[in-house]
Short mmCIF file of C-alpha atoms and ligand atoms in Angstrom, two decimals:
data_model
loop_
_atom_site.label_atom_id
_atom_site.label_comp_id
_atom_site.label_asym_id
_atom_site.label_seq_id
_atom_site.Cartn_x
_atom_site.Cartn_y
_atom_site.Cartn_z
CA MET A 30 81.89 109.63 -6.32
CA ALA A 31 84.13 111.65 -8.62
CA ILE A 32 85.28 115.25 -8.21
CA VAL A 33 86.74 117.23 -11.10
CA GLY A 34 89.20 119.92 -9.95
CA GLY A 35 91.93 119.89 -7.30
CA GLY A 36 91.63 123.39 -5.84
CA VAL A 37 90.15 124.46 -2.53
CA THR A 38 86.60 123.51 -3.61
CA GLY A 39 87.40 120.01 -4.82
CA CYS A 40 89.62 119.23 -1.81
CA ALA A 41 87.06 120.57 0.71
CA CYS A 42 84.31 118.54 -0.94
CA ALA A 43 86.49 115.41 -1.02
CA LEU A 44 87.39 115.75 2.66
CA ARG A 45 83.76 115.99 3.77
CA LEU A 46 82.59 113.10 1.55
CA ALA A 47 85.51 110.84 2.50
CA GLU A 48 84.99 111.56 6.20
CA ALA A 49 81.38 110.44 5.73
CA GLY A 50 82.69 107.10 4.44
CA LYS A 51 82.15 107.66 0.70
CA ARG A 52 84.60 106.30 -1.86
CA VAL A 53 85.95 109.47 -3.51
CA ARG A 54 88.24 109.98 -6.50
CA LEU A 55 89.48 113.48 -7.25
CA PHE A 56 90.74 114.27 -10.76
CA GLU A 57 93.08 117.20 -11.34
CA ALA A 58 94.43 117.99 -14.81
CA ARG A 59 97.66 119.46 -13.34
CA GLU A 60 98.62 119.18 -9.67
CA ILE A 61 96.80 120.11 -6.46
CA ALA A 62 96.43 123.92 -6.29
CA GLY A 63 97.63 124.24 -9.92
CA GLY A 64 94.65 126.53 -10.72
CA ALA A 65 93.47 129.73 -9.03
CA SER A 66 93.75 128.17 -5.57
CA GLY A 67 97.54 128.27 -5.84
CA ARG A 68 97.77 131.52 -7.81
CA ASN A 69 95.65 133.98 -5.87
CA GLY A 70 96.33 137.01 -3.71
CA GLY A 71 95.82 135.13 -0.44
CA PHE A 72 93.00 137.29 0.92
CA ALA A 73 90.66 135.29 3.15
CA LEU A 74 87.62 137.52 3.41
CA ARG A 75 84.21 137.42 5.01
CA GLY A 76 81.24 137.74 2.63
CA GLY A 77 81.08 137.60 -1.15
CA ALA A 78 82.03 139.66 -4.19
CA PRO A 79 79.63 142.57 -3.56
CA ALA A 80 80.07 144.85 -0.52
CA TYR A 81 77.68 144.13 2.37
CA ASP A 82 75.33 147.09 1.73
CA VAL A 83 75.07 146.09 -1.94
CA ALA A 84 74.39 142.45 -0.97
CA ARG A 85 71.62 143.63 1.38
CA ARG A 86 70.03 145.55 -1.49
CA GLU A 87 70.41 142.74 -4.01
CA LEU A 88 69.59 139.74 -1.81
CA GLY A 89 67.48 141.25 0.96
CA ALA A 90 68.69 141.96 4.50
CA GLU A 91 68.03 138.53 5.95
CA ARG A 92 69.73 136.55 3.21
CA ALA A 93 72.74 138.88 3.09
CA ARG A 94 73.18 138.56 6.86
CA ALA A 95 72.92 134.75 6.69
CA PHE A 96 75.52 134.75 3.86
CA TRP A 97 78.00 136.88 5.84
CA LEU A 98 77.49 134.80 9.02
CA LEU A 99 78.10 131.62 7.05
CA THR A 100 81.46 132.91 5.81
CA GLU A 101 82.43 134.03 9.32
CA ARG A 102 81.87 130.45 10.50
CA TYR A 103 83.97 129.17 7.61
CA LEU A 104 86.80 131.61 8.39
CA ASP A 105 86.91 129.91 11.80
CA ARG A 106 86.90 126.50 10.10
CA LEU A 107 89.71 127.63 7.79
CA GLU A 108 91.73 128.77 10.79
CA GLN A 109 91.29 125.34 12.43
CA LEU A 110 92.36 123.44 9.30
CA ALA A 111 95.06 125.64 7.76
CA GLY A 112 97.67 125.74 10.54
CA ASP A 113 100.51 128.14 9.70
CA ALA A 114 99.14 128.75 6.18
CA PHE A 115 96.63 131.22 7.69
CA ARG A 116 97.12 134.32 9.84
CA ARG A 117 94.17 136.22 11.34
CA THR A 118 95.43 139.69 10.39
CA GLY A 119 92.19 141.48 9.48
CA SER A 120 91.99 143.29 6.13
CA LEU A 121 91.75 146.91 5.00
CA ARG A 122 89.42 148.26 2.29
CA LEU A 123 90.69 151.68 1.19
CA ALA A 124 88.88 154.58 -0.48
CA ALA A 125 90.80 155.79 -3.53
CA ASP A 126 88.69 158.99 -3.77
CA THR A 127 85.69 160.79 -2.28
CA ALA A 128 83.16 158.76 -4.24
CA GLU A 129 84.62 155.51 -3.00
CA ARG A 130 84.72 156.92 0.55
CA GLY A 131 80.93 157.35 0.32
CA GLU A 132 80.62 153.69 -0.68
CA LEU A 133 82.79 152.61 2.24
CA GLU A 134 80.66 154.66 4.62
CA ALA A 135 77.52 152.90 3.34
CA GLU A 136 79.08 149.47 3.86
CA TYR A 137 80.42 150.41 7.30
CA GLU A 138 76.96 151.56 8.46
CA ALA A 139 75.26 148.44 7.09
CA LEU A 140 77.75 146.11 8.82
CA ARG A 141 77.42 147.97 12.13
CA GLU A 142 73.64 147.98 11.96
CA ASP A 143 73.66 144.20 11.57
CA GLY A 144 76.12 143.65 14.40
CA PHE A 145 79.22 142.64 12.39
CA ALA A 146 82.72 143.50 13.64
CA VAL A 147 84.07 146.43 11.60
CA GLU A 148 86.22 149.50 12.29
CA TRP A 149 86.45 152.86 10.54
CA ARG A 150 89.97 154.23 9.94
CA ASP A 151 90.59 157.91 9.15
CA GLN A 152 94.18 158.11 10.32
CA LEU A 153 96.13 156.00 7.86
CA ALA A 154 99.76 155.13 8.49
CA GLU A 155 102.49 155.79 5.92
CA PRO A 156 102.51 155.15 2.99
CA LEU A 157 98.69 155.16 2.87
CA GLY A 158 98.10 158.58 4.45
CA GLY A 159 97.48 161.29 1.83
CA ARG A 160 96.95 158.65 -0.87
CA PHE A 161 93.69 157.18 0.36
CA ASP A 162 90.62 158.88 1.76
CA GLY A 163 89.76 156.63 4.73
CA ALA A 164 89.36 152.89 5.13
CA ILE A 165 87.34 150.10 6.70
CA PHE A 166 89.16 147.49 8.76
CA TYR A 167 87.53 144.04 8.94
CA PRO A 168 89.02 142.25 11.96
CA SER A 169 87.68 138.79 11.16
CA ASP A 170 89.57 138.49 7.83
CA GLY A 171 92.98 136.98 7.32
CA SER A 172 95.94 136.24 5.11
CA LEU A 173 96.58 132.90 3.44
CA GLN A 174 99.59 131.22 1.91
CA PRO A 175 97.12 129.75 -0.60
CA ALA A 176 99.06 126.86 -2.19
CA ARG A 177 100.34 125.65 1.18
CA TRP A 178 96.79 125.77 2.57
CA VAL A 179 95.23 123.81 -0.27
CA ARG A 180 97.97 121.18 -0.28
CA ARG A 181 97.30 120.72 3.43
CA LEU A 182 93.56 120.36 2.74
CA ALA A 183 94.32 117.79 0.04
CA ALA A 184 96.51 115.84 2.48
CA LEU A 185 93.62 115.76 4.97
CA ALA A 186 91.29 114.50 2.23
CA VAL A 187 93.77 111.75 1.36
CA GLU A 188 94.12 110.78 5.03
CA ALA A 189 90.34 110.46 5.13
CA GLY A 190 90.48 108.03 2.19
CA THR A 191 90.27 110.16 -1.00
CA GLU A 192 92.06 108.78 -4.05
CA LEU A 193 93.94 111.62 -5.77
CA ARG A 194 94.39 111.40 -9.52
CA GLU A 195 96.71 114.29 -10.41
CA HIS A 196 97.72 114.98 -14.04
CA GLU A 197 94.48 113.37 -15.24
CA ARG A 198 92.21 115.66 -17.22
CA VAL A 199 88.58 114.54 -17.40
CA GLU A 200 87.60 114.87 -21.05
CA SER A 201 83.93 113.94 -20.64
CA LEU A 202 81.69 113.12 -17.70
CA GLU A 203 80.60 109.89 -19.40
CA GLU A 204 84.10 108.46 -18.99
CA LEU A 205 83.78 108.59 -15.19
CA ASP A 206 82.70 105.45 -13.43
CA ALA A 207 80.82 107.27 -10.67
CA ASP A 208 77.19 107.60 -9.59
CA GLN A 209 77.70 111.25 -8.54
CA VAL A 210 80.09 113.80 -10.07
CA VAL A 211 81.05 117.21 -8.67
CA ILE A 212 82.42 119.90 -10.99
CA ALA A 213 84.84 122.04 -8.97
CA THR A 214 86.69 123.85 -11.74
CA ASP A 215 85.74 127.54 -11.13
CA GLY A 216 87.34 129.67 -13.89
CA TYR A 217 88.72 126.60 -15.68
CA THR A 218 85.22 125.22 -16.25
CA ARG A 219 84.94 124.36 -19.90
CA GLY A 220 84.14 121.52 -22.20
CA LEU A 221 82.26 119.29 -19.76
CA VAL A 222 78.79 120.89 -19.41
CA PRO A 223 77.79 123.48 -22.04
CA GLU A 224 75.32 125.31 -19.70
CA LEU A 225 78.12 125.88 -17.19
CA ASP A 226 80.47 127.14 -19.89
CA ALA A 227 77.82 129.72 -20.74
CA ALA A 228 77.12 130.79 -17.13
CA ILE A 229 80.69 131.00 -15.77
CA LYS A 230 82.91 133.53 -17.48
CA PRO A 231 86.69 132.88 -17.27
CA THR A 232 88.35 135.99 -15.85
CA ARG A 233 92.09 136.57 -15.64
CA GLY A 234 93.88 137.97 -12.62
CA GLN A 235 97.54 139.01 -12.80
CA VAL A 236 100.00 139.26 -9.94
CA LEU A 237 103.59 140.30 -9.33
CA VAL A 238 105.85 139.64 -6.36
CA THR A 239 108.77 141.85 -5.32
CA GLU A 240 112.03 140.93 -3.69
CA PRO A 241 111.84 140.91 0.15
CA LEU A 242 111.54 144.54 1.33
CA GLU A 243 113.63 145.79 4.22
CA ARG A 244 110.64 147.54 5.80
CA ARG A 245 107.51 145.82 7.08
CA VAL A 246 104.90 148.21 5.70
CA PHE A 247 101.62 146.30 5.37
CA PRO A 248 100.54 144.12 8.31
CA CYS A 249 97.41 142.78 6.56
CA PRO A 250 95.83 142.42 3.10
CA HIS A 251 94.86 145.79 1.55
CA TYR A 252 92.56 146.57 -1.35
CA ALA A 253 91.24 149.69 -3.08
CA ARG A 254 89.27 150.81 -6.15
CA HIS A 255 86.50 148.27 -5.53
CA GLY A 256 89.02 145.48 -5.19
CA TYR A 257 90.61 146.16 -8.58
CA ASP A 258 93.92 146.82 -6.80
CA TYR A 259 95.10 144.58 -3.97
CA TRP A 260 98.32 143.88 -2.18
CA GLN A 261 99.82 142.34 0.90
CA GLN A 262 103.25 141.70 2.35
CA THR A 263 104.26 138.11 2.97
CA GLU A 264 106.00 136.96 6.13
CA ASP A 265 109.36 137.08 4.35
CA GLY A 266 108.77 140.74 3.44
CA ARG A 267 107.81 140.44 -0.23
CA LEU A 268 104.99 142.56 -1.62
CA VAL A 269 102.40 140.55 -3.56
CA ALA A 270 100.34 142.92 -5.71
CA GLY A 271 97.56 142.17 -8.14
CA GLY A 272 94.77 143.77 -10.09
CA PHE A 273 94.28 146.54 -12.66
CA ARG A 274 92.06 144.14 -14.61
CA ASP A 275 89.70 147.04 -15.35
CA LYS A 276 92.42 148.75 -17.44
CA ALA A 277 91.90 146.15 -20.19
CA ALA A 278 88.56 144.63 -19.21
CA ASP A 279 87.82 143.12 -22.63
CA HIS A 280 91.18 141.35 -22.77
CA GLU A 281 91.07 140.11 -19.20
CA TYR A 282 87.86 138.09 -19.69
CA THR A 283 89.88 135.20 -21.00
CA ALA A 284 90.96 131.68 -20.07
CA LYS A 285 94.53 132.34 -21.27
CA GLU A 286 96.80 131.94 -18.28
CA THR A 287 99.49 134.41 -19.39
CA THR A 288 100.69 137.77 -18.09
CA THR A 289 100.57 140.88 -20.29
CA ALA A 290 102.98 143.82 -20.52
CA LEU A 291 100.08 146.28 -20.14
CA ILE A 292 98.74 145.01 -16.80
CA GLN A 293 102.19 144.19 -15.45
CA GLY A 294 103.22 147.77 -16.31
CA TYR A 295 100.32 149.14 -14.25
CA LEU A 296 101.27 146.88 -11.36
CA GLU A 297 104.94 147.91 -11.47
CA ARG A 298 104.11 151.63 -11.52
CA PHE A 299 101.62 151.18 -8.70
CA VAL A 300 104.14 149.36 -6.50
CA ALA A 301 106.89 151.92 -7.22
CA GLU A 302 104.56 154.80 -6.42
CA LEU A 303 103.28 153.17 -3.23
CA LEU A 304 106.75 152.33 -1.91
CA GLY A 305 108.66 155.34 -3.27
CA GLU A 306 111.25 152.94 -4.69
CA GLU A 307 111.50 150.39 -7.47
CA PRO A 308 112.04 146.98 -5.92
CA ARG A 309 113.21 144.05 -8.03
CA ILE A 310 110.31 141.96 -9.33
CA ASP A 311 111.01 138.30 -8.60
CA TYR A 312 107.83 136.59 -9.84
CA ARG A 313 104.87 137.27 -12.10
CA TRP A 314 101.93 135.05 -12.93
CA ALA A 315 98.34 134.92 -14.10
CA GLY A 316 95.43 132.78 -12.95
CA ILE A 317 91.81 132.37 -13.98
CA PHE A 318 88.73 132.69 -11.83
CA GLY A 319 85.07 132.22 -12.75
CA THR A 320 82.59 135.13 -12.76
CA THR A 321 78.80 134.79 -12.87
CA ALA A 322 76.19 137.37 -13.88
CA ASP A 323 75.09 138.07 -10.29
CA ARG A 324 78.55 137.47 -8.75
CA LEU A 325 77.23 134.58 -6.62
CA PRO A 326 78.54 131.05 -7.13
CA LEU A 327 76.54 128.17 -8.55
CA VAL A 328 76.40 125.44 -5.92
CA GLY A 329 74.19 122.36 -6.04
CA ARG A 330 72.76 119.81 -8.42
CA LEU A 331 72.48 120.74 -12.09
CA PRO A 332 68.81 121.29 -12.95
CA GLY A 333 67.26 118.18 -14.51
CA ASN A 334 70.33 116.04 -13.83
CA ASP A 335 70.47 113.67 -10.89
CA ARG A 336 74.16 112.77 -11.33
CA VAL A 337 76.06 116.04 -11.75
CA TRP A 338 76.72 118.71 -9.12
CA VAL A 339 78.64 121.98 -9.35
CA SER A 340 80.39 124.39 -7.01
CA ALA A 341 82.01 127.22 -8.97
CA GLY A 342 81.75 130.87 -10.04
CA TYR A 343 82.92 132.69 -6.89
CA SER A 344 83.61 135.84 -8.93
CA GLY A 345 87.05 136.45 -7.44
CA HIS A 346 86.18 135.56 -3.82
CA GLY A 347 86.80 131.83 -3.76
CA ASN A 348 89.24 131.38 -0.89
CA VAL A 349 86.70 131.24 1.94
CA LEU A 350 83.72 130.57 -0.34
CA GLY A 351 85.49 127.61 -1.99
CA LEU A 352 85.94 125.94 1.38
CA THR A 353 82.38 126.85 2.35
CA CYS A 354 80.70 125.72 -0.86
CA GLY A 355 82.89 122.64 -1.31
CA GLU A 356 81.73 121.42 2.09
CA LEU A 357 78.12 122.50 1.52
CA VAL A 358 77.82 120.71 -1.81
CA ALA A 359 79.18 117.57 -0.13
CA GLY A 360 76.59 118.01 2.63
CA ALA A 361 73.82 118.20 0.02
CA ILE A 362 75.10 115.03 -1.69
CA LEU A 363 75.04 113.34 1.71
CA GLY A 364 71.38 114.32 2.09
CA ALA A 365 71.88 117.25 4.48
CA PRO A 366 71.58 120.44 2.40
CA ALA A 367 72.33 123.62 4.38
CA PRO A 368 69.57 126.26 4.14
CA GLU A 369 72.08 128.84 2.82
CA LEU A 370 72.49 126.78 -0.38
CA GLU A 371 69.23 128.24 -1.64
CA LEU A 372 71.15 131.50 -2.33
CA PHE A 373 73.54 129.75 -4.68
CA SER A 374 71.05 127.54 -6.49
CA PRO A 375 72.34 126.75 -10.03
CA ALA A 376 68.73 126.90 -11.32
CA ARG A 377 68.69 130.71 -10.92
CA LEU A 378 71.18 131.10 -13.80
CA LEU A 379 70.81 127.81 -15.65
CA GLY A 380 67.03 127.63 -15.68
CA GLY A 381 65.17 124.42 -14.88
C1 LIG B 406 95.17 136.22 -9.54
C2 LIG B 406 94.02 135.81 -8.67
C3 LIG B 406 93.85 136.43 -7.43
C4 LIG B 406 92.78 136.05 -6.60
N1 LIG B 406 92.73 136.56 -5.35
C5 LIG B 406 91.80 136.08 -4.48
C6 LIG B 406 91.82 136.48 -3.13
O1 LIG B 406 92.73 137.19 -2.69
N2 LIG B 406 90.83 136.03 -2.31
C7 LIG B 406 89.85 135.20 -2.75
O2 LIG B 406 88.97 134.83 -1.98
N3 LIG B 406 89.84 134.75 -4.03
C8 LIG B 406 90.79 135.16 -4.89
N4 LIG B 406 90.80 134.69 -6.17
C9 LIG B 406 89.80 133.70 -6.57
C10 LIG B 406 90.14 132.32 -6.00
O3 LIG B 406 91.51 132.03 -6.18
C11 LIG B 406 89.31 131.23 -6.68
O4 LIG B 406 87.95 131.61 -6.72
C12 LIG B 406 89.41 129.89 -5.96
O5 LIG B 406 90.76 129.53 -5.79
C13 LIG B 406 88.65 128.82 -6.73
O6 LIG B 406 89.00 127.56 -6.20
P1 LIG B 406 88.48 126.26 -6.93
O7 LIG B 406 89.00 125.10 -6.18
O8 LIG B 406 87.00 126.34 -7.08
O9 LIG B 406 89.08 126.35 -8.39
P2 LIG B 406 90.64 126.28 -8.85
O10 LIG B 406 91.56 126.46 -7.73
O11 LIG B 406 90.78 127.17 -10.02
O12 LIG B 406 90.78 124.76 -9.27
C14 LIG B 406 90.14 124.23 -10.40
C15 LIG B 406 91.02 123.11 -10.91
O13 LIG B 406 90.29 122.35 -11.86
C16 LIG B 406 91.24 121.79 -12.74
N5 LIG B 406 90.51 121.34 -13.94
C17 LIG B 406 89.80 122.09 -14.81
N6 LIG B 406 89.22 121.31 -15.75
C18 LIG B 406 89.56 120.03 -15.46
C19 LIG B 406 89.27 118.77 -16.05
N7 LIG B 406 88.51 118.67 -17.14
N8 LIG B 406 89.78 117.63 -15.50
C20 LIG B 406 90.56 117.72 -14.38
N9 LIG B 406 90.86 118.89 -13.78
C21 LIG B 406 90.37 120.03 -14.30
C22 LIG B 406 92.22 122.93 -12.98
O14 LIG B 406 93.48 122.45 -13.42
C23 LIG B 406 92.27 123.60 -11.61
O15 LIG B 406 93.39 123.19 -10.85
C24 LIG B 406 91.84 135.07 -7.04
C25 LIG B 406 92.00 134.46 -8.29
C26 LIG B 406 93.08 134.82 -9.10
C27 LIG B 406 93.25 134.13 -10.43
#
């Protein structure tokens, strides 16, 4: 078996296949966690890209509930595997204005109705109070040190027998001596299967990281404006902030892994305004994630192809979903497809 891509998806898939006794080779063009898995904001969230009430509308109540329950189980799995790279902090979704507050209320009601843990917050601590119009707290979510987590997952896969081939780009699937191939390249998917290139849109996310702050201000991951702005404080006190992609939407649908002055400017002003000071910026980077038309990943066998599988297109929510879908695609290869995979069937967007 061959896996293309050494992020959370590829490593999770490799671990499950190797544990089942399969001979697995994992190819990574750079190094483990060199893609989005080592460049992201570190939010480990229940559910998918749409809010729960929207998912209920789009998928139907039963399927949305099964989806959210699946990711709750995988948050527990992540906690077991990740050691000190994961902290169960909860996360906070903030309303930037009255309209967004209405959307939060709809999601809060939907989650409560279906029995999910969720808390409404009207009293927001400084510096959030006065800036945001209420929030939802999701207690089951957490904070990841993403690169450390994925390197740990890769080490587990190697212990189970996976052969890692870092710094080896797969140029064509034909070159691989393998009866089954899994494409686990999310936003970096290109050049191997034309249908996937068409269905998964590379999308850039930009991040900056401040010097360590003297105050501990944010105990958990925070996000606002429909997830376009997000930030959290690391254990050593730094603020990691990302987003503002919507300010240059046309330019940010790109596979170019570079920062831009425009988006970095938005991030700097946001951080300064939030903190009431201008901390030194120590790091900046960009990463690419894969977006699909319905914001659900493509997970399973490619239609009409009995050799090639895919797990990609998490639409910006790949930390928990990458682990989930990497393991589920491996389960399907091993002949035990989980019922939830039906939601992510590649045929819905690729035809066949
Ligand atoms: C800035 C940013 C912030 C984000 N924040 C969050 C967040 O807070 N929470 C969340 O859940 N998600 C977040 N995401 C999304 C999340 O990071 C990704 O969805 C997830 O990491 C995807 O993991 P993956 O293993 O599928 O792909 P990746 O980690 O992107 O790995 C794919 C790998 O495939 C390799 N590759 C590509 N082509 C080839 C080839 N031909 N041969 C060999 N190797 C190849 C690449 O080098 C890459 O390392 C964010 C993404 C970005 C960019």
